[in-house]
């Protein structure tokens, strides 16, 4: 989950490395550091805390160095402090690492028995000490890397600079993402292409089991067997401006406001609204063997998992096949029943989620067809899958996912409808109605954003609450789960989401006059039952915050406070609309509480470790 960067060329590397780390800070912000090589000597500066704490120390580095590596940390082994910060340095070698070395402890004990003294608590220093040992033995950096790698078990991307080889940087990938960018007489590498876009649009994405030796004018790649690999450069389609705040106070608020545009863009690419037809190629249906599919398994983590739960409500009735939804972190360690006839759908914003990626490899071994739903085209999960449904929501920098969640929901909905059409289970009339309702989605979502002033005022009443309950039924149940997650992520208020009918099976014991209860109750088949659940809460003096249609007089009457939300007859589109007020409520409560909205404590955007 950490972020690593590297540069070699003719420019002063320090500003380039610092800018790259700034673009990667969403991956971790416990500490940061930069190492440069200057006239055969490696120099390192590090700082505890966010990247801004590192900036004053940059002046300690020799000016004008043209080769270096940097790191922004999400702590795994060892508390966040300067000693545990990367880069780690020993014997004029500096190393940065993203990932986890699972067997670090026996390796560390072995090295300690050989007399090695460790300065930090990290698993990364074990990698450095192993490399230094092999370098002393073999007297050749590349051979030392090859000798070190078989000793490591886990996920790792590495950047290494050596004082004794001043014209090269080494990069290694196994399990954690790494991309190399090519300029004129210069190369870059980073954990995410976003760190490169202000410098180059040409990029090669390293595959697992690859080592790169990079100089200012050359890129050589080998696999772990020592065989040469030809780089395959692609053009990046990320603009530098898309990673800026563009006048918004926080990335999260910007990304909430981008959702109508994202919805419009996805609909334009994936649906012909006028003809009521679907782009089966972009939706992956032309690649999949549809006749072979007898079940669907959706696997994800966090917000993506909640999108998949909602996707089950949308896909299952459209295709009339069983849809199972699994947490990737659980799926990978049990013995799930899947077969070659299972369509395995992996959902991940980043396409790098470690647990989800592991399940994809598991499903491939079972012979499943693999479909990825993700937001990053050249990500690891997208490359492992047989077909990818790209969300194309644009870079999402805020750690709390917003536009990616609604993009996932729309992707699931469109896939289910298109698959249903292909199977003859969704009629032309049903497809036409669905498209007519989709036509209104971007405008109605924009209208949902108009409620931000009222929601900000509402946050003043509830920001001091210690607990929240969110409840909903049908597709609104998954919306309740996601609303609770958003609140706890960025405000640090304990919040739980429940199905409305489940409150009386235990959680209703929590209800008293101090408990805010957000009730997502749009008009539709679940509305009457939800009102009954709200009555149960009201009878126990719960503080009801109703989220529903502007003209829902019954819900208004039952609610202490009411958030008006645009309506749709389509339950999938209604879920997309209903989540917007909850995103805004979480945002304004967090702002009122003074928390770090974009970089909440203990979290990182892309979970690339177990």
Coordinates of C-alpha atoms in Angstrom, one line a residue:
X1 CA 0.0 0.0 0.0
X2 CA 3.1 2.2 0.1
X3 CA 4.1 4.4 -2.9
X4 CA 7.5 4.2 -4.5
X5 CA 9.1 6.4 -7.2
X6 CA 12.4 6.6 -9.0
X7 CA 14.1 8.8 -11.6
X8 CA 17.3 8.7 -13.6
X9 CA 18.2 11.2 -16.3
X10 CA 19.7 14.7 -16.6
X11 CA 17.3 16.8 -14.4
X12 CA 17.6 17.5 -10.7
X13 CA 15.8 14.4 -9.4
X14 CA 14.7 15.7 -6.0
X15 CA 11.8 17.9 -7.2
X16 CA 10.6 15.1 -9.6
X17 CA 10.7 12.5 -6.8
X18 CA 8.9 14.8 -4.4
X19 CA 6.2 15.6 -6.9
X20 CA 5.8 11.9 -7.6
X21 CA 5.4 11.1 -3.9
X22 CA 2.8 13.9 -3.6
X23 CA 0.7 12.1 -6.3
X24 CA 1.2 8.8 -4.5
X25 CA 0.5 10.0 -1.0
X26 CA -3.0 8.5 -1.1
X27 CA -1.2 5.1 -0.9
X28 CA 0.3 5.9 2.6
X29 CA 1.2 8.9 4.7
X30 CA 2.8 7.6 7.8
X31 CA 6.3 8.7 6.8
X32 CA 8.3 9.5 3.7
X33 CA 11.8 9.7 2.4
X34 CA 14.1 10.2 -0.6
X35 CA 17.5 8.8 -1.4
X36 CA 19.8 10.2 -4.1
X37 CA 23.1 9.1 -5.6
X38 CA 25.7 11.8 -6.0
X39 CA 29.3 11.2 -7.1
X40 CA 29.3 7.6 -6.0
X41 CA 27.7 8.4 -2.6
X42 CA 24.1 7.6 -1.5
X43 CA 22.4 10.2 0.6
X44 CA 19.0 9.8 2.4
X45 CA 16.5 12.1 4.1
X46 CA 13.4 10.8 5.9
X47 CA 10.6 12.2 8.0
X48 CA 7.8 10.9 10.1
X49 CA 4.3 12.0 9.2
X50 CA 2.9 13.3 6.0
X51 CA 5.0 14.3 3.0
X52 CA 5.0 17.9 3.9
X53 CA 7.2 17.0 6.9
X54 CA 9.8 15.9 4.5
X55 CA 10.0 19.0 2.5
X56 CA 12.2 21.1 4.9
X57 CA 14.8 18.3 4.9
X58 CA 15.3 18.2 1.2
X59 CA 17.8 21.0 1.4
X60 CA 20.1 18.5 3.2
X61 CA 20.6 16.6 0.0
X62 CA 23.4 17.6 -2.4
X63 CA 22.0 19.7 -5.2
X64 CA 21.7 18.6 -8.8
X65 CA 21.7 14.8 -8.4
X66 CA 20.1 13.2 -11.3
X67 CA 19.3 9.7 -9.9
X68 CA 17.1 8.8 -6.9
X69 CA 14.3 6.9 -5.3
X70 CA 11.5 7.9 -3.0
X71 CA 8.9 6.3 -0.7
X72 CA 5.7 7.3 1.1
X73 CA 4.7 4.7 3.7
X74 CA 1.7 2.9 5.0
X75 CA 3.1 1.1 8.1
X76 CA 3.0 -2.7 8.2
X77 CA 6.0 -3.9 10.2
X78 CA 7.1 -1.3 12.8
X79 CA 5.5 1.9 14.1
X80 CA 5.5 5.0 11.9
X81 CA 8.7 6.9 12.7
X82 CA 11.9 8.2 11.0
X83 CA 13.9 5.0 11.7
X84 CA 11.3 2.8 10.1
X85 CA 10.7 5.1 7.2
X86 CA 12.1 4.2 3.8
X87 CA 14.5 4.4 2.0
X88 CA 16.6 2.1 4.1
X89 CA 20.3 2.5 3.6
X90 CA 23.3 0.3 4.3
X91 CA 26.8 -0.1 2.8
X92 CA 26.1 2.7 0.3
X93 CA 22.9 1.0 -1.0
X94 CA 19.4 2.4 -0.6
X95 CA 16.2 0.5 -1.1
X96 CA 12.5 1.2 -1.1
X97 CA 9.8 -1.4 -0.9
X98 CA 6.0 -1.7 -1.4
X99 CA 4.5 -4.9 -0.1
X100 CA 5.0 -7.4 2.6
X101 CA 7.7 -10.0 3.1
X102 CA 5.9 -12.9 4.7
X103 CA 9.0 -14.8 5.8
X104 CA 10.9 -11.8 7.0
X105 CA 11.2 -13.0 10.6
X106 CA 13.2 -16.3 9.9
X107 CA 15.3 -14.3 7.4
X108 CA 16.0 -11.7 10.0
X109 CA 16.9 -14.3 12.6
X110 CA 19.3 -15.9 10.1
X111 CA 21.0 -12.6 9.3
X112 CA 21.3 -11.7 13.0
X113 CA 23.0 -15.1 13.6
X114 CA 25.5 -14.1 10.9
X115 CA 26.2 -10.9 12.8
X116 CA 23.9 -8.4 11.0
X117 CA 22.7 -5.6 13.2
X118 CA 19.3 -4.1 12.2
X119 CA 18.4 -0.5 12.7
X120 CA 14.6 -0.7 12.1
X121 CA 11.7 -3.0 12.8
X122 CA 10.7 -3.3 9.2
X123 CA 10.5 -6.3 6.9
X124 CA 12.1 -4.1 4.2
X125 CA 15.4 -3.8 6.0
X126 CA 15.6 -7.6 5.8
X127 CA 15.5 -7.3 2.0
X128 CA 18.2 -4.6 2.0
X129 CA 20.5 -6.7 4.2
X130 CA 20.0 -9.8 2.0
X131 CA 20.8 -7.8 -1.1
X132 CA 24.0 -6.3 0.6
X133 CA 25.1 -9.8 1.6
X134 CA 24.6 -11.2 -1.9
X135 CA 26.3 -8.2 -3.4
X136 CA 29.3 -8.7 -1.2
X137 CA 29.4 -12.4 -2.2
X138 CA 28.8 -12.0 -6.0
X139 CA 30.2 -8.5 -6.7
X140 CA 27.6 -7.9 -9.3
X141 CA 24.3 -6.0 -8.6
X142 CA 22.1 -7.9 -11.1
X143 CA 23.4 -11.3 -9.9
X144 CA 22.8 -10.2 -6.3
X145 CA 19.1 -9.4 -7.2
X146 CA 18.7 -12.8 -8.8
X147 CA 20.2 -14.5 -5.8
X148 CA 18.1 -12.5 -3.3
X149 CA 14.7 -13.0 -4.9
X150 CA 14.2 -16.8 -4.4
X151 CA 14.7 -16.2 -0.6
X152 CA 11.8 -13.8 -0.4
X153 CA 8.2 -14.9 0.1
X154 CA 5.4 -12.4 -0.2
X155 CA 4.5 -9.3 -2.3
X156 CA 7.1 -6.8 -3.2
X157 CA 8.0 -4.0 -5.6
X158 CA 11.5 -2.7 -5.1
X159 CA 13.7 0.2 -6.1
X160 CA 17.4 0.0 -5.5
X161 CA 20.3 2.5 -6.0
X162 CA 24.0 1.7 -5.4
X163 CA 26.8 4.1 -5.0
X164 CA 29.1 1.8 -6.8
X165 CA 26.9 1.7 -9.9
X166 CA 26.1 5.4 -10.3
X167 CA 24.5 5.2 -13.8
X168 CA 21.7 2.7 -13.0
X169 CA 18.6 2.0 -10.9
X170 CA 17.2 -1.5 -10.3
X171 CA 13.4 -2.1 -10.1
X172 CA 11.8 -5.4 -9.2
X173 CA 8.1 -6.5 -9.3
X174 CA 6.4 -9.4 -7.6
X175 CA 2.8 -9.0 -6.6
X176 CA 2.9 -5.2 -6.0
X177 CA 2.4 -2.8 -8.9
X178 CA 5.2 -1.0 -10.7
X179 CA 5.2 1.0 -13.9
X180 CA 8.2 2.5 -15.8
X181 CA 7.8 5.7 -17.8
X182 CA 10.1 6.7 -20.7
X183 CA 11.2 10.2 -21.5
X184 CA 13.9 11.7 -23.7
X185 CA 17.2 10.7 -22.1
X186 CA 15.4 9.9 -18.8
X187 CA 13.3 7.2 -17.2
X188 CA 10.9 7.1 -14.3
X189 CA 9.2 4.4 -12.2
X190 CA 6.3 4.5 -9.8
X191 CA 3.7 2.4 -8.0
X192 CA 1.0 4.2 -10.1
X193 CA 1.0 5.8 -13.5
X194 CA -0.5 9.0 -11.9
X195 CA 3.0 9.8 -10.6
X196 CA 4.3 9.9 -14.2
X197 CA 1.7 11.8 -16.2
X198 CA 3.3 15.3 -15.7
X199 CA 6.5 13.9 -17.2
X200 CA 5.7 11.3 -19.9
X201 CA 2.8 9.5 -21.5
X202 CA 4.8 6.4 -22.5
X203 CA 4.8 3.6 -20.0
X204 CA 5.7 -0.1 -19.6
X205 CA 3.9 -2.0 -16.8
X206 CA 6.2 -4.6 -15.3
X207 CA 4.7 -8.0 -14.9
X208 CA 5.2 -10.2 -11.8
X209 CA 8.6 -11.9 -11.8
X210 CA 10.4 -9.1 -13.7
X211 CA 13.6 -7.1 -12.9
X212 CA 14.5 -3.9 -14.7
X213 CA 17.9 -2.2 -14.9
X214 CA 17.3 1.4 -15.9
X215 CA 19.8 4.0 -17.0
X216 CA 19.2 7.5 -18.5
X217 CA 19.3 6.0 -22.0
X218 CA 18.3 2.4 -21.7
X219 CA 15.8 0.0 -20.1
X220 CA 16.7 -3.7 -19.8
X221 CA 14.2 -6.2 -18.4
X222 CA 14.7 -9.8 -17.3
X223 CA 12.4 -12.4 -15.7
X224 CA 13.4 -14.1 -12.5
X225 CA 15.0 -16.9 -14.5
X226 CA 17.4 -14.4 -16.0
X227 CA 15.9 -14.4 -19.5
X228 CA 15.5 -11.1 -21.4
X229 CA 12.0 -9.6 -21.7
X230 CA 11.1 -6.9 -24.3
X231 CA 9.3 -3.9 -22.9
X232 CA 5.9 -3.2 -24.2
X233 CA 5.2 0.6 -24.0
X234 CA 1.6 1.9 -24.1
X235 CA 0.3 5.5 -24.2
X236 CA -1.2 6.7 -20.9
X237 CA -4.6 8.4 -21.1
X238 CA -4.4 10.1 -17.7
X239 CA -4.2 13.9 -17.8
X240 CA -2.1 15.7 -15.2
X241 CA -5.0 18.1 -14.5
X242 CA -7.3 15.2 -13.6
X243 CA -5.2 14.6 -10.5
X244 CA -5.6 18.2 -9.2
X245 CA -8.3 19.5 -6.8
X246 CA -9.4 22.1 -9.3
X247 CA -10.6 24.6 -6.7
X248 CA -12.3 22.1 -4.3
X249 CA -11.3 22.0 -0.7
X250 CA -10.8 18.2 -0.8
X251 CA -10.3 15.6 -3.5
X252 CA -13.3 13.7 -2.0
X253 CA -15.6 16.7 -2.6
X254 CA -14.3 17.1 -6.1
X255 CA -14.9 13.4 -6.8
X256 CA -18.4 13.5 -5.4
X257 CA -19.2 16.4 -7.8
X258 CA -17.6 14.5 -10.7
X259 CA -20.2 11.7 -10.5
X260 CA -22.8 13.2 -12.9
X261 CA -20.1 13.5 -15.6
X262 CA -18.8 10.0 -14.9
X263 CA -22.3 8.6 -15.3
X264 CA -22.9 10.5 -18.6
X265 CA -19.5 9.3 -19.9
X266 CA -20.2 5.7 -19.0
X267 CA -23.6 5.8 -20.6
X268 CA -22.3 7.3 -23.8
X269 CA -19.7 4.6 -24.1
X270 CA -21.7 1.6 -23.0
X271 CA -25.3 2.3 -24.2
X272 CA -27.0 3.7 -27.2
X273 CA -29.8 5.4 -25.4
X274 CA -31.7 6.3 -28.5
X275 CA -31.7 2.7 -29.9
X276 CA -32.0 1.1 -26.5
X277 CA -29.0 -1.2 -27.3
X278 CA -25.9 -2.0 -25.4
X279 CA -22.2 -2.0 -26.4
X280 CA -21.6 -5.7 -25.9
X281 CA -17.9 -5.4 -26.8
X282 CA -17.2 -2.8 -24.1
X283 CA -19.3 -4.7 -21.6
X284 CA -17.3 -7.9 -22.2
X285 CA -20.1 -10.0 -23.6
X286 CA -18.5 -10.5 -27.0
X287 CA -15.5 -12.1 -25.4
X288 CA -17.2 -14.3 -22.8
X289 CA -18.6 -17.7 -23.7
X290 CA -22.1 -16.9 -22.4
X291 CA -23.7 -20.2 -23.1
X292 CA -21.2 -21.9 -20.7
X293 CA -22.1 -19.8 -17.7
X294 CA -24.4 -21.5 -15.1
X295 CA -23.5 -19.3 -12.1
X296 CA -21.8 -16.0 -11.2
X297 CA -19.4 -15.3 -8.4
X298 CA -18.5 -11.7 -7.5
X299 CA -15.5 -11.1 -5.3
X300 CA -14.3 -7.8 -3.9
X301 CA -13.2 -5.9 -0.7
X302 CA -14.5 -2.8 1.1
X303 CA -16.6 -0.4 -1.0
X304 CA -16.2 -2.7 -4.0
X305 CA -17.7 -5.5 -2.0
X306 CA -20.8 -3.4 -1.2
X307 CA -21.1 -2.6 -4.9
X308 CA -21.1 -6.3 -5.6
X309 CA -23.8 -7.0 -3.0
X310 CA -25.9 -4.4 -4.8
X311 CA -24.9 -5.9 -8.1
X312 CA -26.4 -9.2 -7.0
X313 CA -29.8 -7.5 -6.7
X314 CA -29.5 -6.2 -10.2
X315 CA -27.8 -9.0 -12.2
X316 CA -29.5 -12.1 -10.7
X317 CA -33.1 -11.2 -11.9
X318 CA -31.9 -10.0 -15.2
X319 CA -29.9 -13.1 -16.2
X320 CA -31.8 -15.7 -14.0
X321 CA -28.6 -17.3 -12.7
X322 CA -27.4 -17.6 -9.1
X323 CA -25.0 -14.8 -8.1
X324 CA -22.8 -15.4 -5.1
X325 CA -21.0 -12.4 -3.5
X326 CA -17.8 -13.1 -1.6
X327 CA -15.2 -11.1 0.5
X328 CA -11.9 -11.7 -1.3
X329 CA -10.0 -12.0 2.0
X330 CA -12.3 -14.8 3.0
X331 CA -12.7 -16.5 -0.3
X332 CA -9.0 -17.1 -0.9
X333 CA -8.6 -19.1 2.3
X334 CA -11.6 -21.4 2.2
X335 CA -12.5 -24.0 -0.3
X336 CA -15.1 -22.3 -2.5
X337 CA -17.2 -24.2 -5.0
X338 CA -16.5 -22.8 -8.4
X339 CA -16.2 -24.5 -11.8
X340 CA -15.3 -23.8 -15.4
X341 CA -18.9 -22.8 -15.8
X342 CA -18.7 -20.1 -13.2
X343 CA -18.3 -16.5 -14.4
X344 CA -15.9 -15.0 -11.9
X345 CA -16.3 -11.2 -11.5
X346 CA -13.5 -9.4 -9.6
X347 CA -14.4 -5.9 -8.6
X348 CA -11.6 -3.4 -7.7
X349 CA -11.2 0.4 -8.2
X350 CA -7.5 0.2 -8.4
X351 CA -7.2 -3.2 -10.0
X352 CA -4.4 -3.9 -7.5
X353 CA -6.2 -5.1 -4.4
X354 CA -4.0 -8.0 -3.1
X355 CA -6.8 -10.2 -1.8
X356 CA -8.9 -9.8 -4.9
X357 CA -5.9 -10.4 -7.2
X358 CA -5.2 -13.6 -5.4
X359 CA -8.8 -14.9 -5.9
X360 CA -8.5 -14.2 -9.6
X361 CA -5.5 -16.5 -9.8
X362 CA -7.4 -19.0 -7.8
X363 CA -10.4 -18.9 -10.1
X364 CA -8.2 -19.2 -13.2
X365 CA -6.8 -22.4 -11.8
X366 CA -10.4 -23.7 -11.5
X367 CA -11.0 -22.9 -15.2
X368 CA -13.4 -20.0 -14.6
X369 CA -14.0 -17.2 -17.1
X370 CA -12.6 -14.1 -15.4
X371 CA -14.2 -10.7 -15.7
X372 CA -12.7 -7.6 -14.1
X373 CA -14.7 -4.5 -13.2
X374 CA -12.1 -1.9 -12.4
X375 CA -11.0 1.7 -13.0
X376 CA -7.4 1.3 -14.1
X377 CA -6.8 -0.2 -17.5
X378 CA -3.4 -1.6 -17.1
X379 CA -3.8 -2.8 -13.5
X380 CA -2.8 -6.3 -12.4
X381 CA -6.4 -7.6 -12.1
X382 CA -7.3 -6.2 -15.5
X383 CA -4.3 -7.9 -17.1
X384 CA -5.0 -11.2 -15.3
X385 CA -8.7 -11.2 -16.4
X386 CA -10.0 -12.6 -19.7
X387 CA -12.1 -9.5 -20.1
X388 CA -12.4 -6.1 -18.3
X389 CA -15.3 -3.8 -18.0
X390 CA -13.6 -0.5 -17.5
X391 CA -15.3 2.1 -15.4
X392 CA -13.2 5.0 -16.7
X393 CA -14.2 7.1 -13.8
X394 CA -10.9 8.9 -13.9
X395 CA -8.3 9.0 -11.1
X396 CA -9.8 8.8 -7.7
X397 CA -7.4 10.3 -5.1
X398 CA -9.6 10.6 -2.0
X399 CA -9.1 7.5 0.1
X400 CA -12.8 7.2 0.7
X401 CA -14.3 5.9 -2.6
X402 CA -17.2 7.9 -4.1
X403 CA -17.3 8.2 -7.9
X404 CA -15.7 4.7 -8.2
X405 CA -18.6 3.2 -6.1
X406 CA -21.3 4.7 -8.2
X407 CA -19.4 3.8 -11.4
X408 CA -19.3 0.2 -10.2
X409 CA -23.0 0.2 -9.6
X410 CA -23.7 1.4 -13.1
X411 CA -21.3 -1.1 -14.6
X412 CA -23.0 -4.0 -12.8
X413 CA -26.4 -2.7 -13.8
X414 CA -25.5 -2.3 -17.5
X415 CA -23.8 -5.7 -17.6
X416 CA -26.8 -7.4 -16.1
X417 CA -29.2 -5.8 -18.5
X418 CA -27.1 -6.5 -21.6
X419 CA -26.5 -10.1 -20.5
X420 CA -30.3 -10.4 -20.0
X421 CA -31.0 -9.1 -23.5
X422 CA -28.5 -11.6 -25.0
X423 CA -30.3 -14.4 -23.2
X424 CA -33.7 -13.2 -24.3
X425 CA -34.7 -12.6 -20.6
X426 CA -34.9 -8.8 -20.9
X427 CA -37.4 -7.8 -23.6
X428 CA -36.9 -4.9 -26.0
X429 CA -39.7 -3.0 -24.1
X430 CA -37.8 -3.5 -20.8
X431 CA -34.6 -2.4 -22.4
X432 CA -36.3 0.7 -23.8
X433 CA -37.7 1.6 -20.4
X434 CA -34.3 1.1 -18.7
X435 CA -32.6 3.3 -21.3
X436 CA -35.3 6.0 -20.9
X437 CA -34.7 6.1 -17.2
X438 CA -30.9 6.1 -17.7
X439 CA -31.2 9.1 -19.9
X440 CA -32.3 11.1 -16.8
X441 CA -29.6 9.8 -14.4
X442 CA -26.8 12.4 -14.8
X443 CA -29.2 15.3 -14.4
X444 CA -30.9 13.7 -11.4
X445 CA -27.5 13.0 -9.9
X446 CA -26.6 16.6 -10.4
X447 CA -29.8 17.6 -8.7
X448 CA -28.9 15.3 -5.7
X449 CA -25.8 17.4 -5.3
X450 CA -27.9 20.5 -4.9
X451 CA -28.8 19.3 -1.5
X452 CA -25.3 19.9 -0.1
X453 CA -26.3 23.2 1.6
X454 CA -29.0 21.5 3.6
X455 CA -26.8 18.5 4.3
X456 CA -24.0 20.7 5.5
X457 CA -26.4 22.4 8.0
X458 CA -27.6 19.0 9.1
X459 CA -24.0 18.0 9.9
X460 CA -23.9 20.7 12.5
X461 CA -26.6 18.8 14.5
X462 CA -25.0 15.4 14.4
X463 CA -21.2 15.8 14.2
X464 CA -20.8 15.1 17.9
X465 CA -22.6 11.8 17.8
X466 CA -20.6 8.8 18.9
X467 CA -22.6 6.2 16.9
X468 CA -24.8 6.0 13.8
X469 CA -27.0 3.3 12.3
X470 CA -27.9 3.2 8.6
X471 CA -30.7 1.0 7.4
X472 CA -32.3 0.2 4.1
X473 CA -34.0 -2.6 2.2
X474 CA -33.4 -4.1 -1.2
X475 CA -30.8 -2.2 -3.1
X476 CA -30.9 0.4 -0.3
X477 CA -29.5 -2.2 2.1
X478 CA -26.1 -2.1 0.3
X479 CA -26.4 1.7 0.1
X480 CA -26.8 1.7 3.9
X481 CA -23.7 -0.4 4.3
X482 CA -21.7 2.0 2.1
X483 CA -23.1 5.1 3.9
X484 CA -22.0 3.7 7.2
X485 CA -18.5 2.9 5.8
X486 CA -18.1 6.4 4.4
X487 CA -18.9 7.9 7.8
X488 CA -16.6 5.7 9.8
X489 CA -13.8 6.1 7.3
X490 CA -13.5 9.8 7.3
X491 CA -15.2 11.0 10.6
X492 CA -14.1 8.2 12.9
X493 CA -17.6 7.8 14.2
X494 CA -18.7 4.3 14.8
X495 CA -21.4 3.4 12.3
X496 CA -23.1 0.3 11.1
X497 CA -25.4 -0.5 8.2
X498 CA -28.3 -3.0 8.5
X499 CA -31.1 -4.4 6.5
X500 CA -34.3 -2.8 7.8
X501 CA -35.9 -6.1 8.7
X502 CA -32.9 -7.2 10.7
X503 CA -33.0 -4.4 13.3
X504 CA -35.5 -6.3 15.5
X505 CA -33.2 -9.3 15.4
X506 CA -30.7 -7.6 17.7
X507 CA -29.5 -4.2 16.7
X508 CA -32.7 -2.5 17.9
X509 CA -31.3 -2.9 21.4
X510 CA -28.9 -0.1 20.5
X511 CA -31.7 2.4 19.8
X512 CA -32.3 5.2 22.3
X513 CA -32.8 9.0 22.1
X514 CA -29.0 9.5 21.5
X515 CA -28.8 7.2 18.4
X516 CA -29.0 8.8 14.9
X517 CA -30.6 6.4 12.5
X518 CA -30.2 7.2 8.7
X519 CA -33.2 5.5 7.0
X520 CA -32.8 5.2 3.2
X521 CA -36.4 4.8 2.1
X522 CA -37.0 5.6 -1.6
X523 CA -40.4 5.0 -3.1
X524 CA -40.9 1.5 -4.5
X525 CA -41.7 -2.1 -3.4
X526 CA -39.8 -1.8 -0.1
X527 CA -41.2 1.5 0.9
X528 CA -44.1 0.4 3.1
X529 CA -41.9 -2.2 4.9
X530 CA -39.3 0.5 5.5
X531 CA -41.8 2.8 7.0
X532 CA -42.8 0.1 9.5
X533 CA -39.1 -0.3 10.4
X534 CA -38.8 3.4 10.9
X535 CA -41.9 3.3 13.2
X536 CA -40.2 0.7 15.3
X537 CA -37.1 3.0 15.7
X538 CA -39.3 6.0 16.4
X539 CA -41.1 4.1 19.1
X540 CA -37.7 3.8 20.9
X541 CA -36.9 7.5 20.5
X542 CA -34.2 7.0 17.8
X543 CA -33.2 10.2 15.9
X544 CA -34.4 9.4 12.4
X545 CA -32.8 11.0 9.4
X546 CA -35.0 10.1 6.5
X547 CA -33.5 9.9 3.0
X548 CA -36.3 9.7 0.4
X549 CA -38.4 11.3 -2.3
X550 CA -39.1 15.1 -2.0
X551 CA -42.8 14.5 -2.0
X552 CA -42.8 11.6 0.5
X553 CA -45.0 13.1 3.2
X554 CA -45.1 9.9 5.3
X555 CA -41.3 9.7 5.6
X556 CA -41.1 13.4 6.4
X557 CA -43.6 13.0 9.2
X558 CA -41.7 10.1 10.7
X559 CA -38.2 11.8 10.4
X560 CA -36.6 14.2 12.8
X561 CA -34.6 15.5 9.9
X562 CA -35.2 14.8 6.2
X563 CA -32.9 14.7 3.2
X564 CA -34.7 15.0 -0.1
X565 CA -33.3 12.7 -2.9
X566 CA -34.2 12.5 -6.5
X567 CA -36.2 9.4 -7.5
X568 CA -36.0 6.8 -10.2
X569 CA -38.3 3.9 -11.0
X570 CA -35.2 1.8 -11.6
X571 CA -33.9 0.3 -8.3
X572 CA -30.3 0.3 -9.6
X573 CA -30.4 3.9 -10.6
X574 CA -32.2 4.8 -7.4
X575 CA -29.3 3.3 -5.4
X576 CA -26.9 5.4 -7.3
X577 CA -29.0 8.5 -6.5
X578 CA -29.5 7.6 -2.9
X579 CA -25.8 7.2 -2.1
X580 CA -25.0 10.8 -3.0
X581 CA -26.6 12.4 0.1
X582 CA -24.8 9.9 2.3
X583 CA -21.4 10.8 0.7
X584 CA -22.2 14.5 1.4
X585 CA -23.4 13.8 5.0
X586 CA -20.2 11.9 5.8
X587 CA -18.1 14.6 4.2
X588 CA -19.6 17.5 6.0
X589 CA -19.6 15.7 9.4
X590 CA -15.9 14.9 8.9
X591 CA -15.1 18.5 8.0
X592 CA -17.0 19.7 11.1
X593 CA -15.0 17.3 13.3
X594 CA -11.8 18.5 11.8
X595 CA -10.5 15.1 10.5
X596 CA -8.3 14.7 7.4
X597 CA -11.0 13.9 4.8
X598 CA -8.7 12.8 2.0
X599 CA -6.1 10.9 4.1
X600 CA -8.0 9.4 7.1
X601 CA -5.9 7.8 9.7
X602 CA -4.7 4.2 9.3
X603 CA -6.0 3.9 5.8
X604 CA -4.6 3.9 2.3
X605 CA -6.3 4.0 -1.1
X606 CA -5.0 0.9 -2.7
X607 CA -4.7 -2.1 -0.5
X608 CA -1.9 -4.0 -2.1
X609 CA -1.0 -6.1 1.0
X610 CA -2.9 -8.7 3.0

